[in-house]
mmCIF file of C-alpha atoms in Angstrom:
data_model
loop_
_atom_site.group_PDB
_atom_site.id
_atom_site.type_symbol
_atom_site.label_atom_id
_atom_site.label_comp_id
_atom_site.label_asym_id
_atom_site.label_seq_id
_atom_site.Cartn_x
_atom_site.Cartn_y
_atom_site.Cartn_z
ATOM 1 C CA VAL A 1 -71.246 72.764 27.162
ATOM 2 C CA ALA A 2 -72.537 72.837 30.563
ATOM 3 C CA GLN A 3 -73.371 69.317 30.515
ATOM 4 C CA MET A 4 -70.597 68.423 28.863
ATOM 5 C CA SER A 5 -66.816 66.729 30.868
ATOM 6 C CA LEU A 6 -63.963 68.250 30.182
ATOM 7 C CA GLY A 7 -60.192 66.965 30.610
ATOM 8 C CA ARG A 8 -57.945 68.996 32.953
ATOM 9 C CA SER A 9 -55.460 70.990 31.206
ATOM 10 C CA GLY A 10 -51.703 71.784 31.477
ATOM 11 C CA GLU A 11 -48.598 72.264 29.708
ATOM 12 C CA LEU A 12 -45.495 69.706 28.906
ATOM 13 C CA ILE A 13 -42.268 71.839 28.329
ATOM 14 C CA TYR A 14 -39.424 69.410 26.273
ATOM 15 C CA LYS A 15 -36.587 69.252 24.670
ATOM 16 C CA GLY A 16 -37.007 69.074 20.639
ATOM 17 C CA GLU A 17 -35.028 68.209 17.920
ATOM 18 C CA LYS A 18 -32.680 71.211 18.238
ATOM 19 C CA GLU A 19 -32.072 70.585 22.002
ATOM 20 C CA GLU A 20 -34.460 73.734 22.802
ATOM 21 C CA ASP A 21 -37.278 74.164 24.820
ATOM 22 C CA VAL A 22 -40.862 72.964 22.987
ATOM 23 C CA GLN A 23 -43.755 73.679 24.444
ATOM 24 C CA ALA A 24 -47.207 71.344 24.115
ATOM 25 C CA TRP A 25 -50.759 71.610 25.908
ATOM 26 C CA LEU A 26 -51.588 68.252 27.499
ATOM 27 C CA LEU A 27 -54.958 67.783 28.414
ATOM 28 C CA ARG A 28 -55.905 64.621 30.647
ATOM 29 C CA PRO A 29 -58.753 62.339 29.697
ATOM 30 C CA ALA A 30 -62.367 63.800 31.081
ATOM 31 C CA GLY A 31 -62.687 62.266 34.609
ATOM 32 C CA PHE A 32 -59.178 61.652 34.950
ATOM 33 C CA SER A 33 -58.844 63.420 38.637
ATOM 34 C CA GLU A 34 -55.701 64.930 40.254
ATOM 35 C CA GLU A 35 -56.135 62.179 42.621
ATOM 36 C CA GLU A 36 -55.837 59.018 40.367
ATOM 37 C CA GLU A 37 -53.185 60.977 38.658
ATOM 38 C CA ALA A 38 -51.032 61.071 41.859
ATOM 39 C CA GLU A 39 -51.612 57.681 42.445
ATOM 40 C CA SER A 40 -50.379 56.705 39.093
ATOM 41 C CA GLN A 41 -47.409 58.951 39.199
ATOM 42 C CA GLY A 42 -46.691 57.012 42.652
ATOM 43 C CA ALA A 43 -47.280 53.655 41.278
ATOM 44 C CA GLY A 44 -45.254 53.801 37.963
ATOM 45 C CA LYS A 45 -46.198 52.253 34.566
ATOM 46 C CA GLU A 46 -46.277 48.695 35.909
ATOM 47 C CA GLY A 47 -48.548 49.604 39.123
ATOM 48 C CA THR A 48 -51.239 51.987 37.237
ATOM 49 C CA LYS A 49 -54.953 50.599 37.371
ATOM 50 C CA LYS A 50 -56.322 52.420 34.106
ATOM 51 C CA ARG A 51 -53.796 53.705 31.271
ATOM 52 C CA TYR A 52 -55.284 56.348 28.344
ATOM 53 C CA PRO A 53 -54.570 56.594 24.722
ATOM 54 C CA LEU A 54 -52.831 59.386 23.413
ATOM 55 C CA ALA A 55 -54.233 61.862 20.711
ATOM 56 C CA VAL A 56 -51.361 63.945 19.093
ATOM 57 C CA ILE A 57 -52.521 66.957 17.077
ATOM 58 C CA TYR A 58 -50.343 69.122 15.170
ATOM 59 C CA HIS A 59 -51.263 72.262 13.688
ATOM 60 C CA GLY A 60 -51.176 73.676 10.402
ATOM 61 C CA GLY A 61 -49.303 76.876 8.912
ATOM 62 C CA PRO A 62 -46.573 75.610 9.583
ATOM 63 C CA GLN A 63 -46.282 78.613 10.840
ATOM 64 C CA GLY A 64 -49.329 78.831 13.325
ATOM 65 C CA SER A 65 -49.802 77.711 16.922
ATOM 66 C CA THR A 66 -52.248 75.528 19.052
ATOM 67 C CA MET A 67 -53.493 78.531 21.524
ATOM 68 C CA ASP A 68 -55.529 78.996 24.413
ATOM 69 C CA ASP A 69 -58.752 79.116 22.701
ATOM 70 C CA TRP A 70 -62.250 77.415 21.781
ATOM 71 C CA HIS A 71 -63.134 76.403 18.170
ATOM 72 C CA TYR A 72 -65.484 73.961 16.810
ATOM 73 C CA ARG A 73 -62.200 73.032 14.137
ATOM 74 C CA TRP A 74 -59.399 70.894 16.071
ATOM 75 C CA ASN A 75 -60.861 71.582 19.625
ATOM 76 C CA LEU A 76 -58.354 69.498 21.611
ATOM 77 C CA GLN A 77 -61.260 69.271 24.259
ATOM 78 C CA TYR A 78 -63.534 67.174 21.977
ATOM 79 C CA TYR A 79 -61.136 64.491 22.041
ATOM 80 C CA ALA A 80 -60.149 64.691 25.946
ATOM 81 C CA SER A 81 -64.439 64.446 26.579
ATOM 82 C CA MET A 82 -63.846 61.094 24.509
ATOM 83 C CA GLY A 83 -61.460 59.766 26.717
ATOM 84 C CA PHE A 84 -58.223 60.491 25.485
ATOM 85 C CA ALA A 85 -54.973 62.111 26.921
ATOM 86 C CA VAL A 86 -54.571 65.025 24.452
ATOM 87 C CA LEU A 87 -50.735 66.327 23.161
ATOM 88 C CA ALA A 88 -50.554 69.264 21.016
ATOM 89 C CA PRO A 89 -46.899 70.555 20.178
ATOM 90 C CA ASN A 90 -45.937 74.036 19.491
ATOM 91 C CA PHE A 91 -43.132 72.727 17.269
ATOM 92 C CA HIS A 92 -40.167 74.511 15.889
ATOM 93 C CA GLY A 93 -41.950 76.697 13.497
ATOM 94 C CA SER A 94 -44.737 77.969 15.983
ATOM 95 C CA THR A 95 -45.626 81.556 16.063
ATOM 96 C CA GLY A 96 -45.738 82.999 19.792
ATOM 97 C CA PHE A 97 -41.888 82.083 20.888
ATOM 98 C CA GLY A 98 -40.096 84.491 19.042
ATOM 99 C CA HIS A 99 -38.895 85.618 15.242
ATOM 100 C CA GLN A 100 -36.113 82.770 15.164
ATOM 101 C CA PHE A 101 -38.017 79.785 16.524
ATOM 102 C CA CYS A 102 -40.440 80.903 14.001
ATOM 103 C CA ARG A 103 -38.513 81.017 11.157
ATOM 104 C CA ASP A 104 -36.432 77.576 11.745
ATOM 105 C CA ILE A 105 -39.074 75.554 9.658
ATOM 106 C CA SER A 106 -38.232 77.272 6.644
ATOM 107 C CA GLU A 107 -36.532 74.744 4.533
ATOM 108 C CA ASN A 108 -36.562 72.598 6.908
ATOM 109 C CA TRP A 109 -40.323 71.134 7.050
ATOM 110 C CA GLU A 110 -39.272 67.742 8.730
ATOM 111 C CA ILE A 111 -38.438 69.640 12.064
ATOM 112 C CA GLY A 112 -41.816 69.368 12.855
ATOM 113 C CA GLY A 113 -42.386 65.968 12.724
ATOM 114 C CA LEU A 114 -39.316 65.765 14.748
ATOM 115 C CA ASP A 115 -40.436 68.065 17.434
ATOM 116 C CA THR A 116 -43.405 65.909 17.308
ATOM 117 C CA ILE A 117 -41.845 62.158 17.907
ATOM 118 C CA ALA A 118 -39.856 64.087 20.858
ATOM 119 C CA GLY A 119 -43.240 65.177 22.409
ATOM 120 C CA VAL A 120 -44.665 61.871 22.270
ATOM 121 C CA ARG A 121 -41.662 60.406 23.736
ATOM 122 C CA ALA A 122 -41.475 63.233 26.671
ATOM 123 C CA ALA A 123 -45.115 62.854 27.275
ATOM 124 C CA ILE A 124 -44.898 58.948 27.853
ATOM 125 C CA ALA A 125 -41.900 59.203 29.772
ATOM 126 C CA ALA A 126 -43.325 61.487 32.235
ATOM 127 C CA HIS A 127 -46.992 60.158 32.499
ATOM 128 C CA PRO A 128 -47.194 56.480 33.373
ATOM 129 C CA TRP A 129 -50.990 56.948 32.549
ATOM 130 C CA ILE A 130 -50.569 57.528 29.420
ATOM 131 C CA ASP A 131 -50.578 53.946 27.146
ATOM 132 C CA GLU A 132 -47.317 54.034 24.544
ATOM 133 C CA SER A 133 -49.256 51.440 22.583
ATOM 134 C CA ARG A 134 -52.430 53.337 21.892
ATOM 135 C CA VAL A 135 -51.029 56.889 20.154
ATOM 136 C CA VAL A 136 -52.683 58.162 17.176
ATOM 137 C CA GLY A 137 -51.575 61.560 15.245
ATOM 138 C CA LEU A 138 -53.877 63.937 13.519
ATOM 139 C CA GLY A 139 -53.531 67.024 11.972
ATOM 140 C CA ALA A 140 -54.698 69.414 8.942
ATOM 141 C CA SER A 141 -52.786 71.259 5.845
ATOM 142 C CA TYR A 142 -48.813 71.368 7.402
ATOM 143 C CA GLY A 143 -50.496 68.837 9.956
ATOM 144 C CA GLY A 144 -51.732 66.531 7.378
ATOM 145 C CA TYR A 145 -48.303 67.029 5.772
ATOM 146 C CA THR A 146 -46.514 65.747 9.006
ATOM 147 C CA SER A 147 -49.390 62.471 9.290
ATOM 148 C CA ASN A 148 -48.044 61.559 5.785
ATOM 149 C CA TRP A 149 -44.396 62.476 6.808
ATOM 150 C CA LEU A 150 -44.599 60.692 10.261
ATOM 151 C CA ASN A 151 -46.133 57.551 8.309
ATOM 152 C CA GLY A 152 -42.320 56.996 6.986
ATOM 153 C CA ASN A 153 -40.001 58.524 9.330
ATOM 154 C CA ALA A 154 -41.493 58.228 12.851
ATOM 155 C CA PRO A 155 -40.311 54.814 14.734
ATOM 156 C CA VAL A 156 -42.452 52.049 13.745
ATOM 157 C CA GLY A 157 -45.132 51.355 15.595
ATOM 158 C CA MET A 158 -45.225 54.628 17.436
ATOM 159 C CA PHE A 159 -48.558 55.556 16.355
ATOM 160 C CA LYS A 160 -51.370 53.222 16.237
ATOM 161 C CA ALA A 161 -53.431 55.424 13.294
ATOM 162 C CA LEU A 162 -53.258 58.757 11.580
ATOM 163 C CA VAL A 163 -55.665 61.222 10.229
ATOM 164 C CA CYS A 164 -54.540 63.241 7.205
ATOM 165 C CA HIS A 165 -56.771 66.457 6.598
ATOM 166 C CA CYS A 166 -55.788 68.239 3.544
ATOM 167 C CA GLY A 167 -51.935 66.732 3.486
ATOM 168 C CA THR A 168 -48.886 67.175 1.252
ATOM 169 C CA PHE A 169 -48.325 63.986 -0.627
ATOM 170 C CA ASP A 170 -45.454 65.363 -2.996
ATOM 171 C CA LEU A 171 -43.910 68.766 -2.377
ATOM 172 C CA ARG A 172 -43.292 69.185 -6.243
ATOM 173 C CA SER A 173 -46.774 68.173 -7.170
ATOM 174 C CA SER A 174 -47.953 70.370 -4.698
ATOM 175 C CA TYR A 175 -46.310 73.319 -6.275
ATOM 176 C CA PHE A 176 -47.559 72.927 -9.771
ATOM 177 C CA ALA A 177 -51.225 72.901 -8.156
ATOM 178 C CA THR A 178 -50.958 75.709 -5.254
ATOM 179 C CA GLU A 179 -52.647 78.796 -5.469
ATOM 180 C CA GLU A 180 -50.176 79.759 -2.755
ATOM 181 C CA LEU A 181 -46.970 79.901 -5.115
ATOM 182 C CA PHE A 182 -45.300 82.703 -3.242
ATOM 183 C CA PHE A 183 -45.632 80.437 -0.182
ATOM 184 C CA MET A 184 -44.022 77.228 -1.190
ATOM 185 C CA GLU A 185 -40.774 79.274 -2.802
ATOM 186 C CA THR A 186 -39.965 80.857 -0.156
ATOM 187 C CA GLU A 187 -40.447 77.953 2.271
ATOM 188 C CA PHE A 188 -38.272 75.357 -0.138
ATOM 189 C CA GLY A 189 -35.966 78.143 -1.365
ATOM 190 C CA GLY A 190 -37.287 78.906 -5.067
ATOM 191 C CA PRO A 191 -39.497 77.344 -7.343
ATOM 192 C CA ALA A 192 -40.184 73.700 -7.975
ATOM 193 C CA TYR A 193 -38.434 73.298 -11.764
ATOM 194 C CA THR A 194 -35.090 74.590 -11.125
ATOM 195 C CA SER A 195 -31.666 72.382 -11.513
ATOM 196 C CA LYS A 196 -31.610 73.283 -7.500
ATOM 197 C CA SER A 197 -34.882 71.776 -7.031
ATOM 198 C CA ARG A 198 -34.293 68.362 -8.894
ATOM 199 C CA SER A 199 -30.978 68.178 -6.324
ATOM 200 C CA ALA A 200 -31.284 65.310 -4.130
ATOM 201 C CA GLU A 201 -30.145 67.624 -1.304
ATOM 202 C CA SER A 202 -33.457 70.077 -2.165
ATOM 203 C CA ASP A 203 -35.813 70.826 0.249
ATOM 204 C CA TYR A 204 -38.288 69.346 -2.135
ATOM 205 C CA GLN A 205 -36.966 65.866 -2.625
ATOM 206 C CA LYS A 206 -35.667 65.928 0.847
ATOM 207 C CA TYR A 207 -38.921 66.435 2.936
ATOM 208 C CA THR A 208 -41.368 65.169 0.760
ATOM 209 C CA PRO A 209 -43.565 62.592 2.322
ATOM 210 C CA SER A 210 -44.095 60.877 -1.231
ATOM 211 C CA LYS A 211 -40.328 59.827 -0.610
ATOM 212 C CA LYS A 212 -40.791 57.361 1.613
ATOM 213 C CA ILE A 213 -44.014 56.109 0.754
ATOM 214 C CA HIS A 214 -42.588 52.419 0.647
ATOM 215 C CA GLU A 215 -42.309 52.428 4.313
ATOM 216 C CA TRP A 216 -45.898 53.666 5.291
ATOM 217 C CA GLN A 217 -47.265 51.007 7.553
ATOM 218 C CA THR A 218 -49.909 52.875 9.708
ATOM 219 C CA PRO A 219 -53.720 52.966 9.157
ATOM 220 C CA THR A 220 -54.405 56.279 7.773
ATOM 221 C CA LEU A 221 -57.773 58.267 7.367
ATOM 222 C CA VAL A 222 -57.434 60.459 4.787
ATOM 223 C CA ILE A 223 -59.641 63.426 4.069
ATOM 224 C CA HIS A 224 -59.934 66.236 1.737
ATOM 225 C CA GLY A 225 -62.350 68.814 0.159
ATOM 226 C CA ALA A 226 -63.268 68.997 -3.139
ATOM 227 C CA LYS A 227 -62.755 73.053 -3.134
ATOM 228 C CA ASP A 228 -59.132 73.013 -1.693
ATOM 229 C CA TYR A 229 -56.966 74.876 -3.972
ATOM 230 C CA ARG A 230 -53.916 75.318 -1.390
ATOM 231 C CA LEU A 231 -53.614 71.801 -1.469
ATOM 232 C CA VAL A 232 -55.720 70.248 -4.368
ATOM 233 C CA GLU A 233 -57.871 67.158 -3.976
ATOM 234 C CA SER A 234 -55.516 64.845 -6.085
ATOM 235 C CA GLU A 235 -52.963 65.278 -3.089
ATOM 236 C CA GLY A 236 -55.565 63.643 -0.608
ATOM 237 C CA ILE A 237 -56.325 61.105 -3.529
ATOM 238 C CA SER A 238 -52.433 59.844 -3.971
ATOM 239 C CA THR A 239 -52.304 59.428 -0.536
ATOM 240 C CA PHE A 240 -55.107 57.173 -0.410
ATOM 241 C CA THR A 241 -53.803 55.616 -3.389
ATOM 242 C CA ALA A 242 -50.705 54.918 -2.242
ATOM 243 C CA LEU A 243 -52.031 53.336 1.269
ATOM 244 C CA GLN A 244 -54.537 51.115 -0.854
ATOM 245 C CA ARG A 245 -52.012 49.688 -3.250
ATOM 246 C CA GLN A 246 -49.502 48.696 -0.160
ATOM 247 C CA ASN A 247 -52.606 47.045 1.446
ATOM 248 C CA VAL A 248 -52.253 49.716 4.421
ATOM 249 C CA PRO A 249 -55.779 49.901 6.292
ATOM 250 C CA SER A 250 -57.142 53.072 4.929
ATOM 251 C CA GLU A 251 -60.768 55.188 4.355
ATOM 252 C CA MET A 252 -61.055 58.431 2.449
ATOM 253 C CA LEU A 253 -63.615 60.714 3.262
ATOM 254 C CA TYR A 254 -64.184 63.182 0.504
ATOM 255 C CA LEU A 255 -66.204 66.531 0.872
ATOM 256 C CA PRO A 256 -67.030 67.728 -2.020
ATOM 257 C CA SER A 257 -68.667 71.308 -0.912
ATOM 258 C CA GLU A 258 -65.514 71.757 1.572
ATOM 259 C CA ASN A 259 -62.425 73.637 0.766
ATOM 260 C CA HIS A 260 -58.887 73.543 2.985
ATOM 261 C CA HIS A 261 -61.183 73.583 5.966
ATOM 262 C CA CYS A 262 -64.466 71.838 6.825
ATOM 263 C CA LEU A 263 -66.780 74.651 7.303
ATOM 264 C CA ASN A 264 -70.098 73.742 6.952
ATOM 265 C CA PRO A 265 -72.089 72.784 10.383
ATOM 266 C CA GLN A 266 -73.215 69.490 9.351
ATOM 267 C CA ASN A 267 -70.473 68.347 7.292
ATOM 268 C CA SER A 268 -68.482 69.415 10.220
ATOM 269 C CA MET A 269 -70.443 66.788 12.310
ATOM 270 C CA VAL A 270 -70.021 63.826 9.778
ATOM 271 C CA TRP A 271 -66.153 65.045 10.222
ATOM 272 C CA HIS A 272 -66.155 64.633 13.805
ATOM 273 C CA GLU A 273 -68.182 61.271 14.234
ATOM 274 C CA THR A 274 -65.886 59.835 11.267
ATOM 275 C CA VAL A 275 -62.453 60.688 12.852
ATOM 276 C CA LEU A 276 -63.672 59.732 16.413
ATOM 277 C CA GLY A 277 -64.961 56.244 14.834
ATOM 278 C CA TRP A 278 -61.390 56.367 13.216
ATOM 279 C CA ILE A 279 -59.347 56.865 16.387
ATOM 280 C CA GLN A 280 -61.595 54.636 18.284
ATOM 281 C CA ARG A 281 -61.165 51.716 16.134
ATOM 282 C CA TRP A 282 -57.598 51.602 16.307
ATOM 283 C CA THR A 283 -56.880 52.260 20.138
ATOM 284 C CA THR A 284 -59.624 49.941 21.999
ATOM 285 C CA THR A 285 -57.657 47.232 23.582
ATOM 286 C CA SER A 286 -59.299 44.177 21.397
ATOM 287 C CA THR A 287 -58.637 46.079 17.791
ATOM 288 C CA LYS A 288 -57.147 43.890 15.350
ATOM 289 C CA GLU A 289 -55.763 44.745 11.998
ATOM 290 C CA GLU A 290 -58.576 45.001 9.359
ATOM 291 C CA GLY A 291 -58.695 45.603 5.548
ATOM 292 C CA ASN A 292 -59.042 48.640 3.273
ATOM 293 C CA GLU A 293 -62.099 50.397 2.535
#
C-alpha cells in the first residue's frame, strides 16, 4: 500500500429526489493535485486541460452505507488509483442519517437510483475536471439492482457502461427464489403472489428492472456467483440474456464457488481485473462500440 498512489477524498452534499440533502463521497483521481483542481475550477469546463472519467459506486442493502473504511471489496481508492474520479452516494435508504432517511426506500426502491442520478448531475456541475461523457456505474446486490434499473431509467447516455454484481433482474422471480422472504415482504408490502402484487401499482411491478428491458442500451458487465442464495444465479443469467438478445454489448463473469460476495482472494483478483478492464474499455477516448461476448 505504501507504494500506491491514492486519491484525495472529500464529500459532496447535494439535493436528492426528495429535495433533501444527500451525502456522497467524492474521491479525486490519484495524482490530481489541489493546485490542478483549483486551476480547473477557475478555468471552467472549456478551459480545463485534463478531464477525468467518473466511477459511480452505489452500495448494496439498500439499508447500508458507503463509509470511511478500508476493505478489499468495493474499495473506492482502487478506482481512484487507476485514474478515475469516484462518486459514492449515500442515497435515501442509507444508514447513518436518521431512521426516517433509512426507511424512505422501503416500498420506494427507485429512490436510490434517482438520488444517484441527482448526484452525478451535481458532481458534474460542480467540478469541470469530471468528464460527463465518461461516466460508469457499478454496484452489487441492491447496487446490482440499481445498475439494471439505471439501464432503463437513467437519461440516455448518462452512463457509458455499467457493472451489475449479483443484482436483481425481476423482483417477482427474485421473491420466489430468495432465502430472505421476510425482507422482500417487508420492502414491497407483502408476498409476490397476492392480487395486490399483480396490480400495476404494486412495488413488484413498478420498480422491477425487467419492466424496461426493451429500453436497455448501456454496455453491461454481469457478475454472479453460483452459490448466491440471496439473489440466485438465474437473476444474473436473465440479465445477461436480455442484454445479449438485444445486441447490447455485454459480458458475464460467472463464479462457480462464490456466493453473494466475492470472497476468495484469487477470485477477487480476477474480479478486479475484469471490472477494471470493462470500465476502462468504455472510458478511453478512442473506444468504439464493440460486439457482444
